[in-house]
Amino acid sequence: MPSHIRAFWVSSPGQGEIVTSACPPARLPACPPARQPASPPARQPASPPARQPASDDVVVRALYSGVSRGTESLVFQGRVPVSQYAAMRAPFQEGDFPGPVKYGYLNVGRVEAGPAELVGRAVFSLYPHQTRFRVPVGAVTPVPDGVPAERAVLAGVVETALNALWDAPPRIGDRIAVVGAGLVGCSVAALLARFPGVRVQLVDVDPSRASVAAALGVDFALPAQATGDRDLVFHASATQDGLRRSLELLAPEGDVVDLSWYGDQQVTLPLGEFFHSRRLSLRSSQVGSVSPERRGRYTPADRLSLALDLLRDPVFDHLITGESDFDELPRVMADIAAGRLPGLCHRIRYGPR
């Protein structure tokens, strides 16, 4: 393994940088960088010699990573509430909120060293944006044959959508709305389109998302034109207006499943109007743990493997709407967080394959 690695860090709210660091020879669950200033001194200390990973480690060279727009924008802007610092830590996060912090969790790479059966395989991991890294073998999931590495960056998002459908399983004939046609909402809609007899409408304020809905095989509507009397609504717009509209679209005794994370944003809902008279339900869905409906049968690793298997369907390619080189990530992340670079999943590519 090379003695130096490069990683994207949020250096302070609204500022990102590529940091070069040395990977120590000792076995570690990850390679924590010894951060260096943006303008390094002319003379750098000698790097320690590289060493083969322990038998239960793998060394991975990144091929692609994905930007999780909603969560990573909040992290980039320093908007993680203090009360949620512990809950929102990524599995291989370095540093602390609001920064400096290395954050991210959609990474596909190729195993360069480790168990023989994994060497040369493409694997998915919940690792931040970094060129190479060392993790325990249990932290990587092989990408199945038939799933391109380029598409596999969506595994963590499809896993979130899968968990939500376990939280509130649709029934044949259900009328369902998905409010918020971002990456998570579109992933939910893509999975719902597979259910027989289910009528799905994707709802968003952006009329251009109609083309994505058509590609996924579901209907589209602007919020004001959305069809009501829904048995089930999945909300993923991360806005107060979207959550309120989700409640309005429900049939009596219907359920809203909220997948949004609002950061430090306060949300006000009309719980004194039709909420009680129509016996509506509102529940959250969070991918941090397996849905109680499946917890006795699936581990998080099982759930991730299933999400990767679902990505055999090329329809998910419609959810990747941009790509940039790793060196461009500081600018790209700033543009995404500021709304200057719209889209769904923005993919980051890492050098020669």
Tab-separated table of N, CA and C in Angstrom, residues 48-125:
chain	number	residue	atom	x	y	z
A	48	PRO	N	6.566	6.422	7.030
A	48	PRO	CA	6.911	5.101	7.547
A	48	PRO	C	6.787	4.054	6.450
A	49	PRO	N	7.524	2.978	6.556
A	49	PRO	CA	7.442	1.942	5.517
A	49	PRO	C	6.075	1.294	5.491
A	50	ALA	N	5.607	0.924	4.282
A	50	ALA	CA	4.314	0.257	4.144
A	50	ALA	C	4.415	-1.172	4.669
A	51	ARG	N	3.300	-1.721	5.033
A	51	ARG	CA	3.268	-3.073	5.551
A	51	ARG	C	1.995	-3.752	5.081
A	52	GLN	N	2.068	-5.049	4.819
A	52	GLN	CA	0.885	-5.784	4.388
A	52	GLN	C	-0.173	-5.752	5.487
A	53	PRO	N	-1.452	-5.720	5.097
A	53	PRO	CA	-2.500	-5.660	6.115
A	53	PRO	C	-2.580	-6.943	6.916
A	54	ALA	N	-3.158	-6.822	8.111
A	54	ALA	CA	-3.406	-8.014	8.913
A	54	ALA	C	-4.366	-8.927	8.167
A	55	SER	N	-4.421	-10.201	8.573
A	55	SER	CA	-5.213	-11.189	7.842
A	55	SER	C	-6.697	-10.861	7.823
A	56	ASP	N	-7.170	-10.062	8.781
A	56	ASP	CA	-8.580	-9.713	8.799
A	56	ASP	C	-8.806	-8.277	8.339
A	57	ASP	N	-7.841	-7.723	7.588
A	57	ASP	CA	-7.975	-6.410	6.970
A	57	ASP	C	-8.009	-6.555	5.460
A	58	VAL	N	-8.522	-5.520	4.797
A	58	VAL	CA	-8.386	-5.395	3.351
A	58	VAL	C	-7.873	-3.994	3.053
A	59	VAL	N	-7.065	-3.894	2.011
A	59	VAL	CA	-6.639	-2.607	1.482
A	59	VAL	C	-7.435	-2.370	0.208
A	60	VAL	N	-8.097	-1.220	0.137
A	60	VAL	CA	-9.010	-0.919	-0.966
A	60	VAL	C	-8.542	0.338	-1.681
A	61	ARG	N	-8.491	0.267	-3.001
A	61	ARG	CA	-8.235	1.452	-3.824
A	61	ARG	C	-9.577	1.942	-4.358
A	62	ALA	N	-9.916	3.179	-4.075
A	62	ALA	CA	-11.223	3.709	-4.469
A	62	ALA	C	-11.346	3.801	-5.988
A	63	LEU	N	-12.506	3.431	-6.482
A	63	LEU	CA	-12.867	3.616	-7.884
A	63	LEU	C	-13.859	4.767	-8.035
A	64	TYR	N	-14.913	4.729	-7.192
A	64	TYR	CA	-15.954	5.749	-7.222
A	64	TYR	C	-16.472	5.982	-5.800
A	65	SER	N	-16.947	7.180	-5.569
A	65	SER	CA	-17.747	7.434	-4.369
A	65	SER	C	-18.926	8.300	-4.783
A	66	GLY	N	-19.934	8.318	-3.946
A	66	GLY	CA	-21.115	9.114	-4.234
A	66	GLY	C	-21.319	10.158	-3.161
A	67	VAL	N	-21.835	11.311	-3.566
A	67	VAL	CA	-22.156	12.376	-2.617
A	67	VAL	C	-23.605	12.223	-2.190
A	68	SER	N	-23.818	12.022	-0.901
A	68	SER	CA	-25.173	11.992	-0.348
A	68	SER	C	-25.590	13.444	-0.128
A	69	ARG	N	-26.345	13.999	-1.076
A	69	ARG	CA	-26.573	15.444	-1.145
A	69	ARG	C	-27.132	16.034	0.138
A	70	GLY	N	-28.207	15.445	0.660
A	70	GLY	CA	-28.852	16.043	1.815
A	70	GLY	C	-27.970	16.053	3.044
A	71	THR	N	-27.533	14.874	3.469
A	71	THR	CA	-26.746	14.769	4.696
A	71	THR	C	-25.390	15.443	4.549
A	72	GLU	N	-24.707	15.205	3.428
A	72	GLU	CA	-23.373	15.785	3.281
A	72	GLU	C	-23.423	17.305	3.120
A	73	SER	N	-24.513	17.830	2.563
A	73	SER	CA	-24.646	19.284	2.497
A	73	SER	C	-24.776	19.879	3.894
A	74	LEU	N	-25.558	19.213	4.754
A	74	LEU	CA	-25.690	19.696	6.128
A	74	LEU	C	-24.359	19.632	6.868
A	75	VAL	N	-23.614	18.559	6.651
A	75	VAL	CA	-22.291	18.434	7.278
A	75	VAL	C	-21.360	19.512	6.742
A	76	PHE	N	-21.371	19.715	5.424
A	76	PHE	CA	-20.487	20.702	4.803
A	76	PHE	C	-20.784	22.111	5.316
A	77	GLN	N	-22.051	22.397	5.554
A	77	GLN	CA	-22.450	23.726	6.020
A	77	GLN	C	-22.361	23.887	7.535
A	78	GLY	N	-21.963	22.819	8.233
A	78	GLY	CA	-21.849	22.887	9.684
A	78	GLY	C	-23.191	22.944	10.387
A	79	ARG	N	-24.211	22.281	9.811
A	79	ARG	CA	-25.565	22.383	10.340
A	79	ARG	C	-26.020	21.129	11.087
A	80	VAL	N	-25.093	20.292	11.515
A	80	VAL	CA	-25.455	19.146	12.347
A	80	VAL	C	-25.702	19.658	13.770
A	81	PRO	N	-26.901	19.459	14.319
A	81	PRO	CA	-27.158	19.939	15.682
A	81	PRO	C	-26.229	19.270	16.685
A	82	VAL	N	-25.826	20.016	17.694
A	82	VAL	CA	-24.924	19.471	18.719
A	82	VAL	C	-25.519	18.215	19.335
A	83	SER	N	-26.820	18.190	19.525
A	83	SER	CA	-27.477	17.032	20.142
A	83	SER	C	-27.371	15.778	19.291
A	84	GLN	N	-27.037	15.937	17.988
A	84	GLN	CA	-26.983	14.805	17.069
A	84	GLN	C	-25.552	14.456	16.652
A	85	TYR	N	-24.556	15.036	17.291
A	85	TYR	CA	-23.176	14.753	16.917
A	85	TYR	C	-22.870	13.260	16.973
A	86	ALA	N	-23.290	12.600	18.034
A	86	ALA	CA	-22.990	11.170	18.177
A	86	ALA	C	-23.828	10.341	17.208
A	87	ALA	N	-25.110	10.668	17.096
A	87	ALA	CA	-26.015	9.877	16.245
A	87	ALA	C	-25.633	9.964	14.775
A	88	MET	N	-25.088	11.095	14.343
A	88	MET	CA	-24.810	11.302	12.932
A	88	MET	C	-23.379	10.957	12.528
A	89	ARG	N	-22.594	10.383	13.429
A	89	ARG	CA	-21.247	9.972	13.039
A	89	ARG	C	-21.319	8.891	11.963
A	90	ALA	N	-20.562	9.054	10.902
A	90	ALA	CA	-20.458	8.026	9.873
A	90	ALA	C	-19.548	6.908	10.384
A	91	PRO	N	-19.705	5.693	9.846
A	91	PRO	CA	-18.930	4.552	10.370
A	91	PRO	C	-17.420	4.779	10.390
A	92	PHE	N	-16.863	5.451	9.382
A	92	PHE	CA	-15.419	5.657	9.328
A	92	PHE	C	-15.067	7.140	9.343
A	93	GLN	N	-15.910	7.900	9.997
A	93	GLN	CA	-15.663	9.327	10.123
A	93	GLN	C	-14.381	9.594	10.901
A	94	GLU	N	-13.642	10.605	10.477
A	94	GLU	CA	-12.499	11.113	11.229
A	94	GLU	C	-12.797	12.559	11.601
A	95	GLY	N	-12.359	12.981	12.767
A	95	GLY	CA	-12.633	14.327	13.213
A	95	GLY	C	-14.032	14.441	13.792
A	96	ASP	N	-14.419	15.632	14.138
A	96	ASP	CA	-15.689	15.879	14.809
A	96	ASP	C	-16.419	17.043	14.152
A	97	PHE	N	-17.749	17.043	14.296
A	97	PHE	CA	-18.552	18.161	13.821
A	97	PHE	C	-18.271	19.386	14.693
A	98	PRO	N	-18.305	20.577	14.155
A	98	PRO	CA	-18.602	20.908	12.762
A	98	PRO	C	-17.386	20.817	11.841
A	99	GLY	N	-16.194	20.543	12.378
A	99	GLY	CA	-15.021	20.378	11.554
A	99	GLY	C	-13.762	20.733	12.341
A	100	PRO	N	-12.631	20.309	11.811
A	100	PRO	CA	-12.416	19.524	10.591
A	100	PRO	C	-12.993	18.103	10.733
A	101	VAL	N	-13.577	17.627	9.644
A	101	VAL	CA	-14.203	16.311	9.678
A	101	VAL	C	-14.134	15.668	8.299
A	102	LYS	N	-13.827	14.376	8.287
A	102	LYS	CA	-13.857	13.580	7.057
A	102	LYS	C	-15.137	12.762	7.095
A	103	TYR	N	-16.018	12.977	6.120
A	103	TYR	CA	-17.366	12.415	6.204
A	103	TYR	C	-17.789	11.864	4.838
A	104	GLY	N	-18.594	10.828	4.850
A	104	GLY	CA	-19.109	10.207	3.639
A	104	GLY	C	-19.335	8.727	3.876
A	105	TYR	N	-20.129	8.095	3.005
A	105	TYR	CA	-20.446	6.680	3.244
A	105	TYR	C	-20.934	5.955	1.994
A	106	LEU	N	-20.520	6.408	0.813
A	106	LEU	CA	-20.887	5.714	-0.427
A	106	LEU	C	-19.615	5.503	-1.237
A	107	ASN	N	-18.936	4.390	-1.036
A	107	ASN	CA	-17.620	4.185	-1.628
A	107	ASN	C	-17.541	2.807	-2.279
A	108	VAL	N	-17.074	2.781	-3.523
A	108	VAL	CA	-16.831	1.518	-4.229
A	108	VAL	C	-15.369	1.500	-4.653
A	109	GLY	N	-14.670	0.432	-4.296
A	109	GLY	CA	-13.260	0.320	-4.650
A	109	GLY	C	-12.900	-1.106	-5.009
A	110	ARG	N	-11.627	-1.293	-5.317
A	110	ARG	CA	-11.124	-2.629	-5.655
A	110	ARG	C	-10.126	-3.063	-4.589
A	111	VAL	N	-10.261	-4.305	-4.129
A	111	VAL	CA	-9.383	-4.827	-3.084
A	111	VAL	C	-8.002	-5.110	-3.675
A	112	GLU	N	-6.989	-4.491	-3.080
A	112	GLU	CA	-5.613	-4.684	-3.532
A	112	GLU	C	-4.855	-5.693	-2.681
A	113	ALA	N	-5.254	-5.839	-1.424
A	113	ALA	CA	-4.592	-6.790	-0.534
A	113	ALA	C	-5.589	-7.238	0.512
A	114	GLY	N	-5.444	-8.491	0.935
A	114	GLY	CA	-6.366	-9.062	1.900
A	114	GLY	C	-6.599	-10.528	1.593
A	115	PRO	N	-7.704	-11.110	2.069
A	115	PRO	CA	-8.010	-12.511	1.776
A	115	PRO	C	-8.029	-12.782	0.269
A	116	ALA	N	-7.514	-13.915	-0.134
A	116	ALA	CA	-7.355	-14.236	-1.552
A	116	ALA	C	-8.664	-14.135	-2.322
A	117	GLU	N	-9.778	-14.522	-1.672
A	117	GLU	CA	-11.050	-14.530	-2.385
A	117	GLU	C	-11.588	-13.125	-2.665
A	118	LEU	N	-10.987	-12.109	-2.026
A	118	LEU	CA	-11.442	-10.738	-2.238
A	118	LEU	C	-10.492	-9.910	-3.104
A	119	VAL	N	-9.233	-10.324	-3.201
A	119	VAL	CA	-8.263	-9.550	-3.971
A	119	VAL	C	-8.732	-9.450	-5.422
A	120	GLY	N	-8.782	-8.226	-5.916
A	120	GLY	CA	-9.239	-7.971	-7.275
A	120	GLY	C	-10.731	-7.733	-7.401
A	121	ARG	N	-11.489	-7.980	-6.311
A	121	ARG	CA	-12.932	-7.798	-6.362
A	121	ARG	C	-13.309	-6.342	-6.106
A	122	ALA	N	-14.391	-5.916	-6.762
A	122	ALA	CA	-14.980	-4.618	-6.438
A	122	ALA	C	-15.829	-4.790	-5.183
A	123	VAL	N	-15.710	-3.839	-4.269
A	123	VAL	CA	-16.447	-3.929	-3.003
A	123	VAL	C	-17.064	-2.574	-2.672
A	124	PHE	N	-18.163	-2.624	-1.961
A	124	PHE	CA	-18.805	-1.411	-1.451
A	124	PHE	C	-18.481	-1.289	0.034
A	125	SER	N	-18.261	-0.060	0.484
A	125	SER	CA	-18.055	0.172	1.911
A	125	SER	C	-18.616	1.537	2.286
